[in-house]
């Protein structure tokens, strides 16, 4: 501990891909760890030069890992920027002072600005294990964050991430709170808005609870893991982009929190507002349109919930001087046909390229949101947004802009097509009375989306359609027989996902 | 998926000790996993013969693990009872239906008996990751379990574990809710009670939030990881025992929950009551004395909290027809001198062997609790318990019983002594006004307790003592220089753990 040569060990790349957790393996007989009193499952700091990470230490008793070596998982390896055989230093991770604030949040009061900042800082430096992170996320879901806590969380997330200043105003952005499968309006809105000369540095997430996020979808069409310099180049050239937010690291705390929410398949209003607005502000946005789909099986179930969420968005936005427009939209059924990254990408392309079989609902909703952005930023007068958006789309200028952005991001690809396709047919004739968004999303996820880009489903009906017995309601797309049989089991035990009345 | 020869892989022992998480490593090019659509961080079921475990799958890209092999951490290896090269089958872990109940518990209502049973069953079969477990534990701490939920949780824990019926009544037990460092009365109470001819099949936990649990302490004196058959043999021979509860698996769900609580350094009333009573009932106890220490820096801060907790204990005990006596005791300072496994063991031995320098407070409290057990079980009339307990101790019969139990459990050892000892001296003269139990426990943990058995501290003062500047308040015991410097940093920045007034 006294000098830099103590506790040095030779680093070895294990080639183990973990989704997130950084793991360090050392031999149980390792004198460095013995003298420091480190035991299985200690949190340790691994340092190389001026870089360091906090990792969970596991002990190895077999000799495939020699005494004096430390095996590191890939994420740790990359964050330390190591080469094989490099010397690293292992020390106790510093105590986690902010954990008392997590306990306070569970048992007693809300947290102050400073306390939330301490928690977020510790999350960002990787000091929270899954257990610590989950306790914070669950506590703020079970006992919802107060408005002032949401503001503190938003500020802490902005301050612990990277921020871009474009030096101009307006800078537009849009966001959907989610909960509706498909509904892939973002690439269309961005193309229309950018084609009108506005800046819209849109970053998107991967799926949290859904079968695809915009980043998952766009990844089947172009490169999305651009860094901040590349983001800047694309925006300066084309005005718009569709990139994966995590790669630009606007809010590393949010990335960690979302990973936990994904495993639990929920997100709560307070953390969602902080997550969304912190990333918009970090990306330099000044004018943001928020889409809140409302429906009985959407994330937001009724108008009252939508109003509360909208109020929270507005209050927090006001604090940070962000202009906001909330669009409460129909969330009774999916928007578009494909559900899953590649299938949604196909719909997006169909609308933009004015294909005759493009889904009309996706076109209409995208025009409405693009119109809202054009009006909010003052690009067109109130009431003229949709017309201008339609004109941009119909003239082919949005399609050209889309292709230009893809090219600037690294080229345009063809989305993959799944190996196995299997229709799910109506077991009787009738009229479609309701579609369960939640369980339909589950079907697409069981089929393999979003990890398998081509997986998901194609929805063939909308509410109000009449179907005959034996005609397909939707078609499953999977990449493996295993997953196909897995999802068919679920489909069989859930025959009412698409509800038919006589 | 169709037949037993599909998805077979050769098992390889990695020799990696994790504290709990079961990990399976496979090469990224592994066709079995590809065809099943398994990706990094999938939950998979690993099956061998009639045994199976659920593990987290990580992918390996380096060739130290060949395609077709699955590397398993030690805990997975042992639970599957494998030999090197054995064939195991890897399949998708079944979907986690009970997770919707965890979400329900976070966002909406309490849970029904069946819902709690479903959660507990999934925990027991290892299907919950740290994230899932922590969400359940945190939700039931942030929004406390209703009494009927505590009853459901207790019942589910009993039903998913093993249970012993002794065929006689009374069967005695005792438990302390904790929060007070040292306070190692259990081995003394068990020895006195068993010496009076009663059955007291006491199982103890390791430390949850403290520097030592009774199991940690007794492990420095005898073997504590006895299985159920061994437990039965010891009880039938000697009437009492001091063994580690996890080894007999009375409540595997509780073991998992406590691991999370330990990482978060808290436990909540509802889960504590379910945890304690389920294990007592599973161990066949009919009459139980509960010690609730109350003090400003103990776990239970005031009489009101103690009353609420006592009420919850009584209501749940009544449901399961368990006779209970609650002793609310003084929790203003540690009981005994040593804090840490070996140091507490030394005090226990001193009291039992009637050593002249035995801590008087530990003796008095142990006699009081043993007396309560003797009265509750009807062994002696009300009011005569303490006298009988004192007689048993002073006659040497308790010490003989203690030695006999240790012998039956596997022999008696000498507790280890720490390599480094360093006094922490009074920075001025004065009277001891208060002792911060919580921070004193933290000092002992930073010194290495309970992982290092010999680590901890020896407390030299009690409230009301007068000390002179430069005399030692307590002595730190550590096994490494690293930990010594670590704990000294904390001690220096917390000079008021022992509060002195002029």
mmCIF file of N, CA and C in Angstrom, chain B residues 157 160-164 173-175 186 200-208 213-219 222-232 241-256 258 262 275-276 278-284 409:
data_model
loop_
_atom_site.group_PDB
_atom_site.id
_atom_site.type_symbol
_atom_site.label_atom_id
_atom_site.label_comp_id
_atom_site.label_asym_id
_atom_site.label_seq_id
_atom_site.Cartn_x
_atom_site.Cartn_y
_atom_site.Cartn_z
ATOM 1 N N UNK B 157 -41.155 -20.446 4.029
ATOM 2 C CA UNK B 157 -39.765 -20.804 4.375
ATOM 3 C C UNK B 157 -39.703 -22.164 5.061
ATOM 4 N N UNK B 160 -40.332 -24.970 2.391
ATOM 5 C CA UNK B 160 -39.314 -25.195 1.364
ATOM 6 C C UNK B 160 -37.998 -25.678 1.975
ATOM 7 N N UNK B 161 -37.958 -25.867 3.277
ATOM 8 C CA UNK B 161 -36.729 -26.348 3.911
ATOM 9 C C UNK B 161 -36.958 -27.701 4.560
ATOM 10 N N UNK B 162 -36.011 -28.117 5.347
ATOM 11 C CA UNK B 162 -36.116 -29.388 6.054
ATOM 12 C C UNK B 162 -36.650 -29.130 7.457
ATOM 13 N N UNK B 163 -37.317 -30.118 8.057
ATOM 14 C CA UNK B 163 -37.912 -29.923 9.370
ATOM 15 C C UNK B 163 -37.626 -31.139 10.248
ATOM 16 N N UNK B 164 -37.393 -30.896 11.515
ATOM 17 C CA UNK B 164 -37.103 -31.995 12.438
ATOM 18 C C UNK B 164 -38.219 -32.077 13.486
ATOM 19 N N UNK B 173 -35.462 -23.093 22.694
ATOM 20 C CA UNK B 173 -34.544 -22.376 21.804
ATOM 21 C C UNK B 173 -34.450 -20.945 22.297
ATOM 22 N N UNK B 174 -33.438 -20.225 21.859
ATOM 23 C CA UNK B 174 -33.330 -18.799 22.187
ATOM 24 C C UNK B 174 -32.777 -18.081 20.963
ATOM 25 N N UNK B 175 -33.070 -16.789 20.904
ATOM 26 C CA UNK B 175 -32.576 -16.010 19.768
ATOM 27 C C UNK B 175 -32.440 -14.561 20.185
ATOM 28 N N UNK B 186 -25.386 -17.033 23.611
ATOM 29 C CA UNK B 186 -25.950 -18.316 23.186
ATOM 30 C C UNK B 186 -25.208 -19.553 23.698
ATOM 31 N N UNK B 200 -32.285 -28.411 23.499
ATOM 32 C CA UNK B 200 -32.153 -27.073 22.913
ATOM 33 C C UNK B 200 -31.296 -27.171 21.638
ATOM 34 N N UNK B 201 -31.942 -27.558 20.524
ATOM 35 C CA UNK B 201 -31.226 -27.785 19.249
ATOM 36 C C UNK B 201 -30.945 -26.453 18.554
ATOM 37 N N UNK B 202 -30.043 -25.695 19.130
ATOM 38 C CA UNK B 202 -29.818 -24.324 18.681
ATOM 39 C C UNK B 202 -28.986 -24.286 17.403
ATOM 40 N N UNK B 203 -29.518 -23.648 16.379
ATOM 41 C CA UNK B 203 -28.716 -23.363 15.190
ATOM 42 C C UNK B 203 -28.518 -21.860 15.133
ATOM 43 N N UNK B 204 -27.389 -21.437 14.631
ATOM 44 C CA UNK B 204 -27.067 -20.010 14.603
ATOM 45 C C UNK B 204 -26.620 -19.609 13.216
ATOM 46 N N UNK B 205 -26.704 -18.312 12.970
ATOM 47 C CA UNK B 205 -26.260 -17.811 11.668
ATOM 48 C C UNK B 205 -24.852 -17.267 11.795
ATOM 49 N N UNK B 206 -24.275 -17.026 10.655
ATOM 50 C CA UNK B 206 -23.057 -16.229 10.641
ATOM 51 C C UNK B 206 -23.486 -14.762 10.717
ATOM 52 N N UNK B 207 -22.518 -13.865 10.824
ATOM 53 C CA UNK B 207 -22.820 -12.445 10.921
ATOM 54 C C UNK B 207 -23.666 -11.980 9.742
ATOM 55 N N UNK B 208 -24.687 -11.180 10.011
ATOM 56 C CA UNK B 208 -25.421 -10.526 8.926
ATOM 57 C C UNK B 208 -24.873 -9.108 8.781
ATOM 58 N N UNK B 213 -21.261 -13.650 14.032
ATOM 59 C CA UNK B 213 -22.459 -14.342 14.454
ATOM 60 C C UNK B 213 -22.027 -15.463 15.389
ATOM 61 N N UNK B 214 -23.017 -16.079 16.046
ATOM 62 C CA UNK B 214 -22.654 -17.171 16.952
ATOM 63 C C UNK B 214 -21.929 -18.284 16.199
ATOM 64 N N UNK B 215 -22.344 -18.542 14.954
ATOM 65 C CA UNK B 215 -21.672 -19.597 14.181
ATOM 66 C C UNK B 215 -20.210 -19.237 13.913
ATOM 67 N N UNK B 216 -19.950 -17.968 13.621
ATOM 68 C CA UNK B 216 -18.561 -17.531 13.407
ATOM 69 C C UNK B 216 -17.738 -17.730 14.677
ATOM 70 N N UNK B 217 -18.335 -17.351 15.792
ATOM 71 C CA UNK B 217 -17.631 -17.458 17.072
ATOM 72 C C UNK B 217 -17.362 -18.915 17.436
ATOM 73 N N UNK B 218 -18.412 -19.740 17.377
ATOM 74 C CA UNK B 218 -18.256 -21.134 17.803
ATOM 75 C C UNK B 218 -17.331 -21.915 16.879
ATOM 76 N N UNK B 219 -17.208 -21.440 15.629
ATOM 77 C CA UNK B 219 -16.316 -22.108 14.689
ATOM 78 C C UNK B 219 -14.857 -22.037 15.140
ATOM 79 N N UNK B 222 -15.073 -25.136 17.949
ATOM 80 C CA UNK B 222 -15.442 -26.498 17.589
ATOM 81 C C UNK B 222 -15.946 -26.514 16.147
ATOM 82 N N UNK B 223 -16.312 -27.701 15.644
ATOM 83 C CA UNK B 223 -16.875 -27.795 14.301
ATOM 84 C C UNK B 223 -18.334 -27.360 14.361
ATOM 85 N N UNK B 224 -18.769 -26.533 13.420
ATOM 86 C CA UNK B 224 -20.171 -26.076 13.459
ATOM 87 C C UNK B 224 -20.969 -26.458 12.210
ATOM 88 N N UNK B 225 -20.283 -26.942 11.152
ATOM 89 C CA UNK B 225 -21.023 -27.211 9.904
ATOM 90 C C UNK B 225 -21.530 -28.656 9.873
ATOM 91 N N UNK B 226 -22.333 -28.982 10.883
ATOM 92 C CA UNK B 226 -22.885 -30.326 10.971
ATOM 93 C C UNK B 226 -24.116 -30.458 10.083
ATOM 94 N N UNK B 227 -24.309 -31.658 9.530
ATOM 95 C CA UNK B 227 -25.539 -31.871 8.765
ATOM 96 C C UNK B 227 -26.660 -32.336 9.704
ATOM 97 N N UNK B 228 -27.829 -32.591 9.125
ATOM 98 C CA UNK B 228 -28.991 -32.906 9.972
ATOM 99 C C UNK B 228 -28.804 -34.186 10.787
ATOM 100 N N UNK B 229 -28.206 -35.192 10.171
ATOM 101 C CA UNK B 229 -27.988 -36.443 10.914
ATOM 102 C C UNK B 229 -27.057 -36.223 12.095
ATOM 103 N N UNK B 230 -26.009 -35.444 11.853
ATOM 104 C CA UNK B 230 -25.054 -35.167 12.926
ATOM 105 C C UNK B 230 -25.705 -34.323 14.033
ATOM 106 N N UNK B 231 -26.505 -33.354 13.600
ATOM 107 C CA UNK B 231 -27.246 -32.532 14.566
ATOM 108 C C UNK B 231 -28.077 -33.434 15.478
ATOM 109 N N UNK B 232 -28.802 -34.362 14.861
ATOM 110 C CA UNK B 232 -29.665 -35.271 15.623
ATOM 111 C C UNK B 232 -28.849 -36.090 16.626
ATOM 112 N N UNK B 241 -26.719 -28.021 21.309
ATOM 113 C CA UNK B 241 -25.678 -27.912 20.273
ATOM 114 C C UNK B 241 -25.487 -26.451 19.919
ATOM 115 N N UNK B 242 -24.382 -26.147 19.264
ATOM 116 C CA UNK B 242 -24.151 -24.790 18.721
ATOM 117 C C UNK B 242 -23.689 -24.987 17.293
ATOM 118 N N UNK B 243 -24.615 -25.028 16.356
ATOM 119 C CA UNK B 243 -24.185 -25.322 14.990
ATOM 120 C C UNK B 243 -24.666 -24.252 14.024
ATOM 121 N N UNK B 244 -24.065 -24.273 12.840
ATOM 122 C CA UNK B 244 -24.363 -23.289 11.804
ATOM 123 C C UNK B 244 -25.641 -23.717 11.077
ATOM 124 N N UNK B 245 -26.650 -22.823 11.093
ATOM 125 C CA UNK B 245 -27.964 -23.175 10.549
ATOM 126 C C UNK B 245 -27.962 -23.493 9.062
ATOM 127 N N UNK B 246 -27.141 -22.787 8.297
ATOM 128 C CA UNK B 246 -27.167 -22.996 6.844
ATOM 129 C C UNK B 246 -26.808 -24.427 6.469
ATOM 130 N N UNK B 247 -25.916 -25.044 7.284
ATOM 131 C CA UNK B 247 -25.432 -26.378 6.945
ATOM 132 C C UNK B 247 -26.556 -27.409 7.040
ATOM 133 N N UNK B 248 -27.538 -27.152 7.917
ATOM 134 C CA UNK B 248 -28.642 -28.102 8.021
ATOM 135 C C UNK B 248 -29.799 -27.718 7.110
ATOM 136 N N UNK B 249 -29.681 -26.547 6.450
ATOM 137 C CA UNK B 249 -30.619 -26.200 5.388
ATOM 138 C C UNK B 249 -32.065 -26.119 5.861
ATOM 139 N N UNK B 250 -32.291 -25.600 7.073
ATOM 140 C CA UNK B 250 -33.668 -25.466 7.531
ATOM 141 C C UNK B 250 -34.446 -24.478 6.674
ATOM 142 N N UNK B 251 -33.759 -23.464 6.150
ATOM 143 C CA UNK B 251 -34.482 -22.456 5.369
ATOM 144 C C UNK B 251 -33.569 -21.891 4.280
ATOM 145 N N UNK B 252 -33.457 -22.625 3.158
ATOM 146 C CA UNK B 252 -32.554 -22.153 2.099
ATOM 147 C C UNK B 252 -32.958 -20.787 1.544
ATOM 148 N N UNK B 253 -34.254 -20.462 1.580
ATOM 149 C CA UNK B 253 -34.683 -19.144 1.100
ATOM 150 C C UNK B 253 -34.109 -18.067 1.998
ATOM 151 N N UNK B 254 -34.165 -18.336 3.303
ATOM 152 C CA UNK B 254 -33.647 -17.379 4.260
ATOM 153 C C UNK B 254 -32.155 -17.155 4.053
ATOM 154 N N UNK B 255 -31.433 -18.226 3.758
ATOM 155 C CA UNK B 255 -29.995 -18.109 3.517
ATOM 156 C C UNK B 255 -29.724 -17.123 2.380
ATOM 157 N N UNK B 256 -30.517 -17.232 1.316
ATOM 158 C CA UNK B 256 -30.335 -16.339 0.167
ATOM 159 C C UNK B 256 -30.690 -14.900 0.532
ATOM 160 N N UNK B 258 -30.678 -13.498 3.490
ATOM 161 C CA UNK B 258 -29.714 -12.934 4.441
ATOM 162 C C UNK B 258 -28.426 -12.507 3.733
ATOM 163 N N UNK B 262 -26.961 -8.853 4.142
ATOM 164 C CA UNK B 262 -25.596 -8.653 4.620
ATOM 165 C C UNK B 262 -24.868 -7.638 3.733
ATOM 166 N N UNK B 275 -37.621 -15.088 9.252
ATOM 167 C CA UNK B 275 -36.357 -15.813 9.240
ATOM 168 C C UNK B 275 -36.152 -16.566 10.551
ATOM 169 N N UNK B 276 -36.302 -15.858 11.670
ATOM 170 C CA UNK B 276 -36.039 -16.451 12.985
ATOM 171 C C UNK B 276 -37.043 -17.561 13.281
ATOM 172 N N UNK B 278 -39.179 -19.215 11.342
ATOM 173 C CA UNK B 278 -39.199 -20.375 10.441
ATOM 174 C C UNK B 278 -38.080 -21.351 10.812
ATOM 175 N N UNK B 279 -36.925 -20.818 11.183
ATOM 176 C CA UNK B 279 -35.821 -21.715 11.523
ATOM 177 C C UNK B 279 -36.047 -22.412 12.869
ATOM 178 N N UNK B 280 -36.655 -21.690 13.823
ATOM 179 C CA UNK B 280 -36.945 -22.320 15.111
ATOM 180 C C UNK B 280 -37.956 -23.453 14.920
ATOM 181 N N UNK B 281 -39.009 -23.182 14.143
ATOM 182 C CA UNK B 281 -40.055 -24.188 13.925
ATOM 183 C C UNK B 281 -39.481 -25.380 13.165
ATOM 184 N N UNK B 282 -38.663 -25.081 12.149
ATOM 185 C CA UNK B 282 -38.056 -26.174 11.379
ATOM 186 C C UNK B 282 -37.154 -27.033 12.265
ATOM 187 N N UNK B 283 -36.512 -26.392 13.242
ATOM 188 C CA UNK B 283 -35.616 -27.145 14.137
ATOM 189 C C UNK B 283 -36.404 -27.888 15.212
ATOM 190 N N UNK B 284 -37.729 -27.756 15.187
ATOM 191 C CA UNK B 284 -38.561 -28.519 16.104
ATOM 192 C C UNK B 284 -38.785 -27.865 17.458
ATOM 193 N N UNK B 409 -19.582 -32.484 18.825
ATOM 194 C CA UNK B 409 -19.612 -31.809 17.523
ATOM 195 C C UNK B 409 -18.313 -32.017 16.740
#
